[in-house]
Tab-separated table of N, CA and C in Angstrom:
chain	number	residue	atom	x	y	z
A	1048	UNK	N	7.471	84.666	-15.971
A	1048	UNK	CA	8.294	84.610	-17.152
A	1048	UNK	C	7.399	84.356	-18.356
A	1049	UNK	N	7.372	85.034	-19.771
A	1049	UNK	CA	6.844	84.977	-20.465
A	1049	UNK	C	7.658	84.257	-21.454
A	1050	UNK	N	7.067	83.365	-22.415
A	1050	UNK	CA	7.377	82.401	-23.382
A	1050	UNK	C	6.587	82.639	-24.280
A	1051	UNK	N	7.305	82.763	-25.207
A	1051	UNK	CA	6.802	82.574	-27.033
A	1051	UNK	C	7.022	81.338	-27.909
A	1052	UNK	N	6.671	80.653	-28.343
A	1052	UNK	CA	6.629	79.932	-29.273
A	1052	UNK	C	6.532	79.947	-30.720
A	1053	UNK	N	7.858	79.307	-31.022
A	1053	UNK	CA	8.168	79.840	-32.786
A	1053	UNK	C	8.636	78.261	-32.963
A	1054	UNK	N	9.042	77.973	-34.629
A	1054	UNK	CA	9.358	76.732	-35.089
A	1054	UNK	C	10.431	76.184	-34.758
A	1055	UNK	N	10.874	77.277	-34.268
A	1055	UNK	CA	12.953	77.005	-34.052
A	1055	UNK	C	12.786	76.406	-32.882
A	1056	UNK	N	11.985	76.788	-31.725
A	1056	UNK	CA	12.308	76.472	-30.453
A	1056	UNK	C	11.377	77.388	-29.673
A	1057	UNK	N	11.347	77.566	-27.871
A	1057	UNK	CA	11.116	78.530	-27.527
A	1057	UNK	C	11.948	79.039	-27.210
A	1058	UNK	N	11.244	80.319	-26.959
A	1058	UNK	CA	12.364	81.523	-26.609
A	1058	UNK	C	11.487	82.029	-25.295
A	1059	UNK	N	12.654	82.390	-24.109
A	1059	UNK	CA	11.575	82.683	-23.263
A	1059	UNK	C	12.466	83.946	-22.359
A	1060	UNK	N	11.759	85.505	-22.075
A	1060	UNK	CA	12.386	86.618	-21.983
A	1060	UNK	C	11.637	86.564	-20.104
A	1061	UNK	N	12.589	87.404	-19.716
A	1061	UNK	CA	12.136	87.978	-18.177
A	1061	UNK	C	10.887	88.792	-18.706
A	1062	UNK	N	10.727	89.345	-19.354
A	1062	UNK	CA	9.616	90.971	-19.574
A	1062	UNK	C	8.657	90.169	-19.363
A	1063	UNK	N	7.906	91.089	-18.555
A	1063	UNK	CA	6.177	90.201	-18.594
A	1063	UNK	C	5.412	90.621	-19.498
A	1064	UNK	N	5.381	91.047	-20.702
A	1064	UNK	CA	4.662	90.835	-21.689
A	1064	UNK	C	5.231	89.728	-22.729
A	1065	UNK	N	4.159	89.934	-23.236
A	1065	UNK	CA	4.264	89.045	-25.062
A	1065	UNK	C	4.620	90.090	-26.234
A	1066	UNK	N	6.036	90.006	-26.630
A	1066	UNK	CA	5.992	90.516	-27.631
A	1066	UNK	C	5.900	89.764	-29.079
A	1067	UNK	N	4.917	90.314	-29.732
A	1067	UNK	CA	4.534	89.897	-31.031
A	1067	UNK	C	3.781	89.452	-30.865
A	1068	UNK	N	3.269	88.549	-31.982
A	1068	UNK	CA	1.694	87.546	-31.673
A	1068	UNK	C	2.059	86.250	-32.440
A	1069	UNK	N	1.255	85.719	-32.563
A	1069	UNK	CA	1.212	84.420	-33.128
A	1069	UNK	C	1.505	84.303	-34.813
A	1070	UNK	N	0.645	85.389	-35.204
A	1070	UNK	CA	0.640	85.588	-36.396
A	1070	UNK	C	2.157	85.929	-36.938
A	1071	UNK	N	2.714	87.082	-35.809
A	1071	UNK	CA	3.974	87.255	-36.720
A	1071	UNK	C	5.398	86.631	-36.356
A	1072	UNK	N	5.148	85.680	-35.480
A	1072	UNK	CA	6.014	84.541	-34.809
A	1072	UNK	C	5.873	83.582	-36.010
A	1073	UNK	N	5.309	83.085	-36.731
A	1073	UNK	CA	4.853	81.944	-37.364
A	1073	UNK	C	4.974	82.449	-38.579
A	1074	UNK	N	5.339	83.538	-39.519
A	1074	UNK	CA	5.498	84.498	-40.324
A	1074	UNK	C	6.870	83.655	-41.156
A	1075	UNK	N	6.391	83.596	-42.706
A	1075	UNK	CA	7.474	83.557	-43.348
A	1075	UNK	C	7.957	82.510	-43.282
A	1076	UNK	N	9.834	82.283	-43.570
A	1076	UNK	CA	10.364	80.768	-44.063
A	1076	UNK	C	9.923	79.722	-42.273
A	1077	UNK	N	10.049	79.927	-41.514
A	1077	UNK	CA	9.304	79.391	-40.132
A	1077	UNK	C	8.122	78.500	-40.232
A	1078	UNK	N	7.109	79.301	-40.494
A	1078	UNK	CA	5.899	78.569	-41.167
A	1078	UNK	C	5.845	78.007	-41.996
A	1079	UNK	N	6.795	78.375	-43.401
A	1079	UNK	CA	6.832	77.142	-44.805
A	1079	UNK	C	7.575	75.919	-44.248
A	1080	UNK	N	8.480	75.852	-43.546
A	1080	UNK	CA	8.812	74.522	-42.793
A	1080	UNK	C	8.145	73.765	-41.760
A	1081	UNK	N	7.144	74.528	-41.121
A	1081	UNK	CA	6.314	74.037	-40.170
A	1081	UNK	C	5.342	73.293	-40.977
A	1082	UNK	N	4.702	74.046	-41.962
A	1082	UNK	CA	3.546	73.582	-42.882
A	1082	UNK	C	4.039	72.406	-43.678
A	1083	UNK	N	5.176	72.185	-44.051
A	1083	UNK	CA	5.865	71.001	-44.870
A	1083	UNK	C	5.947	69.847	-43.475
A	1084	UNK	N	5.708	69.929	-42.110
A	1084	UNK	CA	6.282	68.941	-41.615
A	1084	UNK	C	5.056	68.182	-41.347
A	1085	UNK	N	4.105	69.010	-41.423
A	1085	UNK	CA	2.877	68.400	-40.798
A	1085	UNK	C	2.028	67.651	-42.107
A	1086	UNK	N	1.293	66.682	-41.802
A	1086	UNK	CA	1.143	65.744	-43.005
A	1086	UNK	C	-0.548	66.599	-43.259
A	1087	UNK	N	-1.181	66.344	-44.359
A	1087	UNK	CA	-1.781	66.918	-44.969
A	1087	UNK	C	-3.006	65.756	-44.614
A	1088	UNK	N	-3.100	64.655	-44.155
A	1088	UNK	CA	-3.964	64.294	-43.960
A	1088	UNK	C	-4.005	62.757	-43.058
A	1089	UNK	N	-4.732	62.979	-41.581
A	1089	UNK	CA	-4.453	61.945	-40.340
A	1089	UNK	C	-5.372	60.793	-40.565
A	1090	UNK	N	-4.882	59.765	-40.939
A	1090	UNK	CA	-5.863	58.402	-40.831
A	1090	UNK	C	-5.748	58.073	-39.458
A	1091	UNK	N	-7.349	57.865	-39.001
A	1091	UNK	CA	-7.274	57.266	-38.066
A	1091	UNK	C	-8.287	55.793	-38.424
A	1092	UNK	N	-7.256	54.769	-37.437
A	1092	UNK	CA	-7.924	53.433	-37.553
A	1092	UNK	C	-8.793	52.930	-36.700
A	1093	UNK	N	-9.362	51.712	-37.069
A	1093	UNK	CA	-10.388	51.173	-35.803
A	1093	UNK	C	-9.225	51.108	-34.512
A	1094	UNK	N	-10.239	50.989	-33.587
A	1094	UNK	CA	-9.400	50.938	-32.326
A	1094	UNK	C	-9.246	49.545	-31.956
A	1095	UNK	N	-7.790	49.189	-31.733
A	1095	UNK	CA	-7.494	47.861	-31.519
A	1095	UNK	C	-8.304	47.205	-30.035
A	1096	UNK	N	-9.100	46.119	-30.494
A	1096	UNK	CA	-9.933	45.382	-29.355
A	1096	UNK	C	-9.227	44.093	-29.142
A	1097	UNK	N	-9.277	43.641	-28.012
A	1097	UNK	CA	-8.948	42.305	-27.181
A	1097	UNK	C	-9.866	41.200	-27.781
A	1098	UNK	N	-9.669	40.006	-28.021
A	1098	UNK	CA	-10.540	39.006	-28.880
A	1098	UNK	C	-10.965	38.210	-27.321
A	1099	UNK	N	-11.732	38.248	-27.107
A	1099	UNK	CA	-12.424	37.356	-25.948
A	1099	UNK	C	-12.100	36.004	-26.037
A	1100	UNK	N	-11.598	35.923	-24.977
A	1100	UNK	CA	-11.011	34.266	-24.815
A	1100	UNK	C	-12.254	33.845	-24.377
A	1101	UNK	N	-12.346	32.420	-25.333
A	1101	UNK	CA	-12.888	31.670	-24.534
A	1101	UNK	C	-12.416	30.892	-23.640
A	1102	UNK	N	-13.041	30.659	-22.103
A	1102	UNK	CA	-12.706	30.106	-20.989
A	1102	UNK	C	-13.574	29.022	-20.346
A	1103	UNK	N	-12.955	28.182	-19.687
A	1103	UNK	CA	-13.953	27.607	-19.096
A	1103	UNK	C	-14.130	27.968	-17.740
A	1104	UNK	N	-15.427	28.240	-17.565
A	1104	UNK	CA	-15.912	28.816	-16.132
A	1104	UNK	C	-15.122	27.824	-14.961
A	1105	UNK	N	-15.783	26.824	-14.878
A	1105	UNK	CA	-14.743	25.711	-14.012
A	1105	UNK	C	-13.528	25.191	-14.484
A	1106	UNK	N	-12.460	26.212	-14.786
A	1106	UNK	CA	-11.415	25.724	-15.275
A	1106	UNK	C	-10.070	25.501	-13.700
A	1107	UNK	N	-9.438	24.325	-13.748
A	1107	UNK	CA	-8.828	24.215	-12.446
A	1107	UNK	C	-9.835	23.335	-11.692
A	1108	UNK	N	-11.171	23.121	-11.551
A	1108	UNK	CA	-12.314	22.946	-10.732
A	1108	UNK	C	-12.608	21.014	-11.674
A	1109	UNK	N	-12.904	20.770	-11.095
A	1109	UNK	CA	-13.552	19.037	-11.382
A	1109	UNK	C	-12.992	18.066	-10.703
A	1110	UNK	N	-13.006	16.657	-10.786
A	1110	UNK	CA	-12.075	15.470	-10.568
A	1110	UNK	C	-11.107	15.455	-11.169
A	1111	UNK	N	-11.150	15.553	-12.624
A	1111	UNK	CA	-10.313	15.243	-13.349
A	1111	UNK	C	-9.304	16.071	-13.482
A	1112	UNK	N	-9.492	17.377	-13.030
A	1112	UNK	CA	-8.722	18.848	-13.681
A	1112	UNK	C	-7.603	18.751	-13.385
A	1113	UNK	N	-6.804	18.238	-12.328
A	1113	UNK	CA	-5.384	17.919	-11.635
A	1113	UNK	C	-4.595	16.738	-13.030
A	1114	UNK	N	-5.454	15.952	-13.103
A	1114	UNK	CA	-4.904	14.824	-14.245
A	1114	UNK	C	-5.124	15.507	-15.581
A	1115	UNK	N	-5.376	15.995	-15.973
A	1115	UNK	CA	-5.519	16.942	-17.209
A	1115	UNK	C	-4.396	17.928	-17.329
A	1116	UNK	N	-4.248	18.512	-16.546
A	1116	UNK	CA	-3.510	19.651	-16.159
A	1116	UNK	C	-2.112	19.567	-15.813
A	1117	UNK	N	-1.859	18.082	-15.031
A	1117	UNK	CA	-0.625	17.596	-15.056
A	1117	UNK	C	-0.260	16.600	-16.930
A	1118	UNK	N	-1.348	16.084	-17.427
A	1118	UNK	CA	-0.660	15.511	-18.796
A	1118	UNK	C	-0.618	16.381	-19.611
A	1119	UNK	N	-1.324	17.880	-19.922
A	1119	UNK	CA	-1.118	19.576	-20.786
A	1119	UNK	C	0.356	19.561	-20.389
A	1120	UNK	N	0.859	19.810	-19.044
A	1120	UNK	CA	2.160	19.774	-18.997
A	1120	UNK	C	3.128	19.196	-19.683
A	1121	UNK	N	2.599	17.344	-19.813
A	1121	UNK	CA	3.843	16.887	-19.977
A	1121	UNK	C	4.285	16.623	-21.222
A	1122	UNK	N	2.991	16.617	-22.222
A	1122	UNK	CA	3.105	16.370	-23.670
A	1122	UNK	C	3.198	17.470	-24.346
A	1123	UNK	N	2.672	18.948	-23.739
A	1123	UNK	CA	2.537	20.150	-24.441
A	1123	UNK	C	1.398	20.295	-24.979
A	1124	UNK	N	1.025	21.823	-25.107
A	1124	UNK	CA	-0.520	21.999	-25.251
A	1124	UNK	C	-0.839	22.090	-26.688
A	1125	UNK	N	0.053	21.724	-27.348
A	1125	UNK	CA	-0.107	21.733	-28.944
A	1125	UNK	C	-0.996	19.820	-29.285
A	1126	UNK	N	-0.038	18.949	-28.801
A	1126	UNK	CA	-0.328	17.791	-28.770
A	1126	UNK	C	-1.571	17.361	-28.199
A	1127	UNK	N	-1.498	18.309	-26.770
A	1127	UNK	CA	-3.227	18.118	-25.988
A	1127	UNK	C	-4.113	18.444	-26.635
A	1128	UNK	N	-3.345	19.702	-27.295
A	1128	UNK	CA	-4.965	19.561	-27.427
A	1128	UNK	C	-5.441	18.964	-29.005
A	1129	UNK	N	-4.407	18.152	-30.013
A	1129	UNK	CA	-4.608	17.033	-30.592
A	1129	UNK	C	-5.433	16.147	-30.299
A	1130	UNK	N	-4.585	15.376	-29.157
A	1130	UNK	CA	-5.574	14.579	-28.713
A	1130	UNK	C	-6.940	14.602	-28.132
A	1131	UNK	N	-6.901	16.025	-27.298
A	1131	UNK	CA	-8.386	16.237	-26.970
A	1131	UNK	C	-9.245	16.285	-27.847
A	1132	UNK	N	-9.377	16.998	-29.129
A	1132	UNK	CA	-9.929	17.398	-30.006
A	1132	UNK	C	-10.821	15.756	-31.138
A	1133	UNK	N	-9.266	14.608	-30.983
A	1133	UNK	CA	-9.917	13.444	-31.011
A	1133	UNK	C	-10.571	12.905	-30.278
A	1134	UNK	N	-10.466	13.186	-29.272
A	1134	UNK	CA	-11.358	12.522	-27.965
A	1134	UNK	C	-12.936	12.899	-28.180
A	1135	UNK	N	-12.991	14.164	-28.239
A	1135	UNK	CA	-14.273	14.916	-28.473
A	1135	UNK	C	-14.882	14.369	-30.015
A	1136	UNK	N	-14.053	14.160	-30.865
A	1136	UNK	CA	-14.880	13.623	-32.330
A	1136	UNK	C	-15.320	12.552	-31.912
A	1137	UNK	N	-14.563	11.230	-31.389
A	1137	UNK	CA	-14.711	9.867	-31.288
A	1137	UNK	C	-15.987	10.032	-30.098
A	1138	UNK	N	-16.107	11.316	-28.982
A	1138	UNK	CA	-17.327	10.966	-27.803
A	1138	UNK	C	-18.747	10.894	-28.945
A	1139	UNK	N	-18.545	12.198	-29.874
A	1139	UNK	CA	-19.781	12.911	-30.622
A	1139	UNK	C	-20.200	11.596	-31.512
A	1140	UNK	N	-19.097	10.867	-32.261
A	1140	UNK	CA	-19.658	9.987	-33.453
A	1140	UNK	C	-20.489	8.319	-32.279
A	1141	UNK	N	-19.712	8.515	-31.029
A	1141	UNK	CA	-20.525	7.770	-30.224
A	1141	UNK	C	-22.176	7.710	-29.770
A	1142	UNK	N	-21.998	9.102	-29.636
A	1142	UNK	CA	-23.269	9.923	-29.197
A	1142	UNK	C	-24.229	9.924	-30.433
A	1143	UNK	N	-23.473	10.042	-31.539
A	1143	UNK	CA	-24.467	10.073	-32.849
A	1143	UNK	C	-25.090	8.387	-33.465
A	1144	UNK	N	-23.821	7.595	-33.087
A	1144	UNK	CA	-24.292	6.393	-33.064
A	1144	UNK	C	-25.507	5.439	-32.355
A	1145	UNK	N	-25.455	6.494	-30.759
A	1145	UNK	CA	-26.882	5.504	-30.125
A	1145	UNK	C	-27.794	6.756	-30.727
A	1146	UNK	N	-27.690	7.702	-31.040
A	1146	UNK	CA	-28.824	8.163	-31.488
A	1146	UNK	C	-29.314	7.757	-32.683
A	1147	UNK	N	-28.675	7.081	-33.517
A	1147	UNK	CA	-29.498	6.345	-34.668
A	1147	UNK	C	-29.559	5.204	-34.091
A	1148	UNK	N	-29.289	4.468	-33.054
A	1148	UNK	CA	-29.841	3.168	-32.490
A	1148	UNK	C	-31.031	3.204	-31.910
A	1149	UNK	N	-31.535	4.149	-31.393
A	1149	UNK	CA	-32.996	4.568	-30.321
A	1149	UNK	C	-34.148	5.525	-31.166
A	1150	UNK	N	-33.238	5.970	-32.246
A	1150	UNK	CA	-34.435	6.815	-33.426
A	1150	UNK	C	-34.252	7.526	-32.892
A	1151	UNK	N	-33.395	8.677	-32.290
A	1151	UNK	CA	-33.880	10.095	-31.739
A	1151	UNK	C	-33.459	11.199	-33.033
A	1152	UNK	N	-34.066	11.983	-33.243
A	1152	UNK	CA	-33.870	12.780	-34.235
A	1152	UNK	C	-32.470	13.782	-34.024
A	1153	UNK	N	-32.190	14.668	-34.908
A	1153	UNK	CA	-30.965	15.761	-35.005
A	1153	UNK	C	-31.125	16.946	-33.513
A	1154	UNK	N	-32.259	17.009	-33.168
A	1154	UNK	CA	-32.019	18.147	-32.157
A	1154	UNK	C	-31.819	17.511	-31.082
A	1155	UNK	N	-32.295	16.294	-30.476
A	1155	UNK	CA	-32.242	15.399	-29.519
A	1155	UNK	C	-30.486	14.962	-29.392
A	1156	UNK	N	-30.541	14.388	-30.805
A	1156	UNK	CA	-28.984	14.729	-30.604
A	1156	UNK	C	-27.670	15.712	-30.348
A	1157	UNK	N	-28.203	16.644	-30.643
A	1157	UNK	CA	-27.400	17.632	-30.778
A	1157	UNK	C	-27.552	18.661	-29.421
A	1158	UNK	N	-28.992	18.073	-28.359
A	1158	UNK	CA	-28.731	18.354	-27.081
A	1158	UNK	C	-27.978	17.614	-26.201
A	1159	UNK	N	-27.628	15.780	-26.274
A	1159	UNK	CA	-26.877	15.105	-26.115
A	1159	UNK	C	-25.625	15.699	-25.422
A	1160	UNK	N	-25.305	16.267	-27.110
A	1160	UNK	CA	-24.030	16.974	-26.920
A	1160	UNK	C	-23.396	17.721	-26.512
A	1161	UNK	N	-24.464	19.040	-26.139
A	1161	UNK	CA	-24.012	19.661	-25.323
A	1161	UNK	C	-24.139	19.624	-24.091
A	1162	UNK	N	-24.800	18.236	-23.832
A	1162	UNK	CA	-24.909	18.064	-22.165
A	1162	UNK	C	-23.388	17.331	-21.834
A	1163	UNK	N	-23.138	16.356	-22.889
A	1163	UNK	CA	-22.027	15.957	-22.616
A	1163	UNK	C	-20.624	16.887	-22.128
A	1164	UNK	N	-20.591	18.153	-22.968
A	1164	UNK	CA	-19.674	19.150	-23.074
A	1164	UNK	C	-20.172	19.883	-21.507
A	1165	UNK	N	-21.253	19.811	-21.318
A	1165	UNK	CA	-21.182	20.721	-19.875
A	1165	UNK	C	-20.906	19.861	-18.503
A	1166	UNK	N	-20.992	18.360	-18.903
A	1166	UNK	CA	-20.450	17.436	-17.865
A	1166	UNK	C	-18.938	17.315	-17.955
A	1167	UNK	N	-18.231	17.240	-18.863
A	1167	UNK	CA	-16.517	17.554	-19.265
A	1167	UNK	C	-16.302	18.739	-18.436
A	1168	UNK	N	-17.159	19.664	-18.554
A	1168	UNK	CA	-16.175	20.770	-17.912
A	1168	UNK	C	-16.650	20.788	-16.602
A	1169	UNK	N	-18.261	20.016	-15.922
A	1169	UNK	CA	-18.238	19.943	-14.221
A	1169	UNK	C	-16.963	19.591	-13.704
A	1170	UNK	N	-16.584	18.026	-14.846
A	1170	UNK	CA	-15.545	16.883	-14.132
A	1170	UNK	C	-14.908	17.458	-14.456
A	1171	UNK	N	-14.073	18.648	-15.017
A	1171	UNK	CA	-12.453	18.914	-15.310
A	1171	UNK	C	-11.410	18.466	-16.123
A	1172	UNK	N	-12.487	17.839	-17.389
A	1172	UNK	CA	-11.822	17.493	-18.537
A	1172	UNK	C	-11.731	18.297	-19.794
A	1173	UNK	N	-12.047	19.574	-19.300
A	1173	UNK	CA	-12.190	20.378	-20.023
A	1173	UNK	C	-11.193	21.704	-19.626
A	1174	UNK	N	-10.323	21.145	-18.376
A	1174	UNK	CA	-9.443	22.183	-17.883
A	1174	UNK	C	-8.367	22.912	-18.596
């Protein structure tokens, strides 16, 4: 079965040829409405990407992660993570405190800290 394609629709005849062509299918008021529908110019945008969560590798995993995980529950994770967020200022201004007690300089400290942060998330306080 042979099929033609015009603006109206298709049209499709038993004959096994093609009668007409493209050119004169598309001919005239057909084409001035086809040409009006189609937009004159396609923006295309960046392609929408996924923002990488950050995760914690041992998340679920520590001592603590069960007790963490059951109080996220009970207060809500808006509040948790309030309070976590104080928890973590008050560990750091601790951490910054013996480091001006012993003289250790800014990088000494500031490895401190992230040892502290990678022991939170062994123990599961970081769940």
């Amino acid at each position: 079965m042979a099929t033609s394609i015009s603006a109206t629709g298709l049209k499709g005849s038993l004959c096994s040829s093609f009668h007409g062509s493209w050119r004169t299918s598309m001919a005239g008021d057909d084409y001035a409405m086809l040409a009006k529908s189609v937009p004159n110019h396609v923006r295309v945008g960046k392609p929408v990407r996924a923002r990488p969560m950050m995760k914690n590798v041992n998340e679920g995993k520590g001592l603590f992660a069960p007790i963490v995980v059951v109080t996220r529950n009970i207060i809500g994770k808006k509040r948790f993570n309030q309070l976590r967020g104080k928890a973590i200022a008050l560990h750091s201004q601790v951490i910054t405190e013996f480091c001006k007690s012993i003289g250790a300089d800014a990088k000494q400290r500031q490895g401190l800290i992230r040892l502290a942060k990678k022991n939170g998330e062994r123990l599961g306080f970081l769940a």
